[in-house]
PDB file of C-alpha atoms in Angstrom:
ATOM      1  CA  MET A1148     -20.825   1.288  30.037  1.00  0.00           C
ATOM      2  CA  ALA A1149     -19.075  -1.197  27.734  1.00  0.00           C
ATOM      3  CA  THR A1150     -19.838  -1.631  24.101  1.00  0.00           C
ATOM      4  CA  ARG A1151     -21.470  -5.002  24.683  1.00  0.00           C
ATOM      5  CA  GLU A1152     -23.934  -3.531  27.041  1.00  0.00           C
ATOM      6  CA  ILE A1153     -24.873  -0.763  24.586  1.00  0.00           C
ATOM      7  CA  PHE A1154     -25.490  -3.287  21.734  1.00  0.00           C
ATOM      8  CA  ALA A1155     -27.000  -6.033  23.994  1.00  0.00           C
ATOM      9  CA  GLY A1156     -30.692  -5.282  23.128  1.00  0.00           C
ATOM     10  CA  MET A1157     -30.064  -4.325  19.558  1.00  0.00           C
ATOM     11  CA  PRO A1158     -30.855  -6.508  16.533  1.00  0.00           C
ATOM     12  CA  TRP A1159     -27.934  -8.023  14.630  1.00  0.00           C
ATOM     13  CA  TRP A1160     -28.282  -5.742  11.643  1.00  0.00           C
ATOM     14  CA  VAL A1161     -27.541  -2.736  13.842  1.00  0.00           C
ATOM     15  CA  LYS A1162     -24.127  -4.065  14.872  1.00  0.00           C
ATOM     16  CA  TRP A1163     -23.237  -5.581  11.530  1.00  0.00           C
ATOM     17  CA  VAL A1164     -24.803  -3.207   8.987  1.00  0.00           C
ATOM     18  CA  ALA A1165     -25.909   0.105  10.307  1.00  0.00           C
ATOM     19  CA  VAL A1166     -22.815   0.989  12.443  1.00  0.00           C
ATOM     20  CA  PRO A1167     -20.265   0.146   9.677  1.00  0.00           C
ATOM     21  CA  VAL A1168     -22.375   2.114   7.066  1.00  0.00           C
ATOM     22  CA  ILE A1169     -22.460   5.108   9.482  1.00  0.00           C
ATOM     23  CA  ALA A1170     -18.706   4.799  10.134  1.00  0.00           C
ATOM     24  CA  LEU A1171     -17.949   4.757   6.366  1.00  0.00           C
ATOM     25  CA  ALA A1172     -20.274   7.772   5.855  1.00  0.00           C
ATOM     26  CA  VAL A1173     -18.527   9.710   8.522  1.00  0.00           C
ATOM     27  CA  PHE A1174     -14.910   8.550   8.046  1.00  0.00           C
ATOM     28  CA  GLY A1175     -15.115   7.497   4.429  1.00  0.00           C
ATOM     29  CA  GLY A1176     -13.163  10.417   3.082  1.00  0.00           C
ATOM     30  CA  LEU A1177     -10.388   9.954   5.725  1.00  0.00           C
ATOM     31  CA  ILE A1178     -10.174   6.300   5.035  1.00  0.00           C
ATOM     32  CA  ALA A1179     -10.013   6.772   1.241  1.00  0.00           C
ATOM     33  CA  SER A1180      -7.277   9.391   1.623  1.00  0.00           C
ATOM     34  CA  VAL A1181      -5.167   7.227   3.877  1.00  0.00           C
ATOM     35  CA  VAL A1182      -5.575   4.205   1.612  1.00  0.00           C
ATOM     36  CA  GLY A1183      -4.777   6.372  -1.458  1.00  0.00           C
ATOM     37  CA  PHE A1184      -1.647   7.755   0.316  1.00  0.00           C
ATOM     38  CA  LEU A1185      -0.465   4.230   1.175  1.00  0.00           C
ATOM     39  CA  PHE A1186      -1.002   2.921  -2.339  1.00  0.00           C
ATOM     40  CA  GLY A1187       0.828   5.958  -3.771  1.00  0.00           C
ATOM     41  CA  LEU A1188       3.689   5.407  -1.390  1.00  0.00           C
ATOM     42  CA  LEU A1189       3.838   1.731  -2.324  1.00  0.00           C
ATOM     43  CA  PHE A1190       3.781   2.592  -6.026  1.00  0.00           C
ATOM     44  CA  LYS A1191       6.628   5.173  -5.541  1.00  0.00           C
ATOM     45  CA  ALA A1192       8.697   2.664  -3.649  1.00  0.00           C
ATOM     46  CA  LEU A1193       8.266   0.062  -6.428  1.00  0.00           C
ATOM     47  CA  ILE A1194       9.221   2.612  -9.044  1.00  0.00           C
ATOM     48  CA  PHE A1195      12.303   3.570  -6.998  1.00  0.00           C
ATOM     49  CA  VAL A1196      13.380  -0.085  -6.699  1.00  0.00           C
ATOM     50  CA  ALA A1197      12.846  -0.729 -10.355  1.00  0.00           C
ATOM     51  CA  LEU A1198      14.842   2.293 -11.362  1.00  0.00           C
ATOM     52  CA  VAL A1199      17.735   1.608  -8.975  1.00  0.00           C
ATOM     53  CA  GLY A1200      17.802  -2.026 -10.147  1.00  0.00           C
ATOM     54  CA  GLY A1201      17.774  -0.878 -13.746  1.00  0.00           C
ATOM     55  CA  LEU A1202      20.622   1.593 -13.117  1.00  0.00           C
ATOM     56  CA  ILE A1203      22.722  -1.127 -11.373  1.00  0.00           C
ATOM     57  CA  TYR A1204      22.044  -3.535 -14.298  1.00  0.00           C
ATOM     58  CA  VAL A1205      23.104  -0.882 -16.864  1.00  0.00           C
ATOM     59  CA  VAL A1206      26.268   0.156 -15.012  1.00  0.00           C
ATOM     60  CA  ARG A1207      27.406  -3.483 -14.464  1.00  0.00           C
ATOM     61  CA  ARG A1208      26.712  -4.245 -18.121  1.00  0.00           C
ATOM     62  CA  PHE A1209      28.640  -1.079 -19.230  1.00  0.00           C
ATOM     63  CA  MET A1210      31.473  -1.805 -16.966  1.00  0.00           C
ATOM     64  CA  SER A1211      31.880  -5.390 -18.045  1.00  0.00           C
ATOM     65  CA  SER A1212      31.759  -4.525 -21.729  1.00  0.00           C
ATOM     66  CA  SER A1213      34.253  -1.697 -21.373  1.00  0.00           C
ATOM     67  CA  SER A1214      36.709  -3.892 -19.452  1.00  0.00           C
ATOM     68  CA  SER A1215      36.495  -6.610 -22.114  1.00  0.00           C
ATOM     69  CA  ARG A1216      37.222  -4.002 -24.845  1.00  0.00           C
ATOM     70  CA  GLY A1217      40.331  -2.842 -23.055  1.00  0.00           C
ATOM     71  CA  ASP A1218      41.758  -6.400 -22.942  1.00  0.00           C
ATOM     72  CA  TRP A1219      42.597  -6.452 -26.615  1.00  0.00           C
TER      73      TRP A1219
END
């Protein structure tokens, strides 16, 4: 039996309201943990990129200032 055949005689609110609410009730914790994990991973990746970029900026700035001091 296909999904269309199962929902063929049902009112619209069963397909578009009741089924998603039941799915959220059953899988809500799993969905929230996966979304939380993905946001945490994205946040850590952004922090990593910012720290590496800051380190590269500081090292280049320090190297350019120390080489200019050695010229005189």
